[in-house]
Amino acid sequence: MIRHIVLLTWSEEATDDQKAAVAEGLAALPAVIPQLRRYDLGTDLGLAAGNSDFAVVAEFDSVADYEVYRDHPVHQAVIAEHIKPILAARAALQVEL
């Protein structure tokens, strides 16, 4: 099992509508990428200074399944159209469970 974790920080100029478009775009991915075994998304609660703004946690049966998700054209479109325009910082890792 592979767990993929991404932390996103938005630019100061990012609007609520743009942030919502990211969440909506990402939330639609399980319907088009069956390799996703678990997919959790969330906005930071603001309980501690310096946190990232948004998190994605995804699980896959294999590295190959993760690569399908990573390279999927719908996923890449969400990144290009919604995430990159408002992205200030990104951190990610993949771990084996």
Tab-separated table of C-alpha atoms in Angstrom:
chain	number	residue	atom	x	y	z
A	1	MET	CA	0.000	0.000	0.000
A	2	ILE	CA	1.305	3.444	-0.946
A	3	ARG	CA	0.204	6.612	0.864
A	4	HIS	CA	0.660	9.916	-0.951
A	5	ILE	CA	0.538	13.080	1.177
A	6	VAL	CA	0.516	16.606	-0.227
A	7	LEU	CA	0.461	19.895	1.670
A	8	LEU	CA	-0.409	23.056	-0.252
A	9	THR	CA	0.008	26.691	0.739
A	10	TRP	CA	-1.950	29.278	-1.187
A	11	SER	CA	-0.684	32.644	-2.357
A	12	GLU	CA	-1.950	35.702	-0.508
A	13	GLU	CA	-3.912	36.663	-3.629
A	14	ALA	CA	-5.858	33.388	-3.758
A	15	THR	CA	-9.599	33.937	-3.564
A	16	ASP	CA	-12.160	31.782	-1.789
A	17	ASP	CA	-13.623	30.857	-5.176
A	18	GLN	CA	-10.227	29.680	-6.431
A	19	LYS	CA	-9.656	27.616	-3.277
A	20	ALA	CA	-13.105	26.075	-3.640
A	21	ALA	CA	-12.359	25.193	-7.278
A	22	VAL	CA	-9.267	23.268	-6.145
A	23	ALA	CA	-11.279	21.283	-3.607
A	24	GLU	CA	-14.055	20.583	-6.127
A	25	GLY	CA	-11.625	19.539	-8.838
A	26	LEU	CA	-9.718	17.201	-6.562
A	27	ALA	CA	-12.888	15.762	-5.026
A	28	ALA	CA	-14.025	14.671	-8.493
A	29	LEU	CA	-10.938	12.515	-9.093
A	30	PRO	CA	-12.063	9.271	-7.392
A	31	ALA	CA	-14.899	9.017	-9.905
A	32	VAL	CA	-12.448	9.015	-12.815
A	33	ILE	CA	-9.399	7.300	-11.294
A	34	PRO	CA	-10.390	3.878	-9.936
A	35	GLN	CA	-6.863	3.210	-8.645
A	36	LEU	CA	-7.577	5.529	-5.709
A	37	ARG	CA	-8.300	3.302	-2.713
A	38	ARG	CA	-8.769	6.144	-0.219
A	39	TYR	CA	-8.818	9.877	-0.860
A	40	ASP	CA	-9.083	12.508	1.848
A	41	LEU	CA	-8.986	16.260	1.316
A	42	GLY	CA	-9.172	19.086	3.788
A	43	THR	CA	-8.604	22.723	4.561
A	44	ASP	CA	-6.448	23.562	7.569
A	45	LEU	CA	-8.439	24.550	10.648
A	46	GLY	CA	-6.055	27.383	11.483
A	47	LEU	CA	-5.209	26.031	14.914
A	48	ALA	CA	-1.463	26.682	14.613
A	49	ALA	CA	0.542	29.378	12.884
A	50	GLY	CA	2.653	28.347	9.929
A	51	ASN	CA	0.542	25.397	8.812
A	52	SER	CA	-0.159	24.649	5.185
A	53	ASP	CA	-3.589	25.619	3.869
A	54	PHE	CA	-4.802	22.383	2.269
A	55	ALA	CA	-3.983	18.668	2.459
A	56	VAL	CA	-4.464	15.678	0.180
A	57	VAL	CA	-3.975	12.138	1.480
A	58	ALA	CA	-4.387	9.337	-1.041
A	59	GLU	CA	-3.803	5.599	-0.833
A	60	PHE	CA	-3.032	3.137	-3.608
A	61	ASP	CA	-2.465	-0.598	-3.825
A	62	SER	CA	0.844	-0.176	-5.658
A	63	VAL	CA	3.397	2.249	-7.029
A	64	ALA	CA	1.957	1.635	-10.491
A	65	ASP	CA	-1.490	2.709	-9.270
A	66	TYR	CA	0.010	5.870	-7.741
A	67	GLU	CA	1.689	6.628	-11.080
A	68	VAL	CA	-1.648	6.286	-12.892
A	69	TYR	CA	-3.107	8.909	-10.527
A	70	ARG	CA	-0.046	11.157	-10.736
A	71	ASP	CA	-0.057	11.206	-14.521
A	72	HIS	CA	-3.813	11.043	-15.156
A	73	PRO	CA	-4.886	13.837	-17.533
A	74	VAL	CA	-7.822	14.920	-15.360
A	75	HIS	CA	-5.546	15.182	-12.315
A	76	GLN	CA	-2.980	17.095	-14.343
A	77	ALA	CA	-5.712	19.462	-15.547
A	78	VAL	CA	-6.774	20.239	-11.965
A	79	ILE	CA	-3.157	21.008	-11.117
A	80	ALA	CA	-2.625	23.227	-14.155
A	81	GLU	CA	-5.954	25.045	-14.115
A	82	HIS	CA	-6.695	25.406	-10.405
A	83	ILE	CA	-3.702	24.661	-8.181
A	84	LYS	CA	-0.725	26.239	-9.924
A	85	PRO	CA	-2.344	29.669	-10.382
A	86	ILE	CA	-2.702	30.117	-6.608
A	87	LEU	CA	0.143	27.965	-5.286
A	88	ALA	CA	2.772	29.535	-3.029
A	89	ALA	CA	4.341	26.297	-1.706
A	90	ARG	CA	3.956	22.545	-1.969
A	91	ALA	CA	5.347	19.651	0.052
A	92	ALA	CA	4.720	15.992	-0.770
A	93	LEU	CA	5.879	12.502	0.025
A	94	GLN	CA	4.952	8.928	-0.692
A	95	VAL	CA	5.348	6.239	1.953
A	96	GLU	CA	4.872	2.505	1.901
A	97	LEU	CA	2.444	1.158	4.484
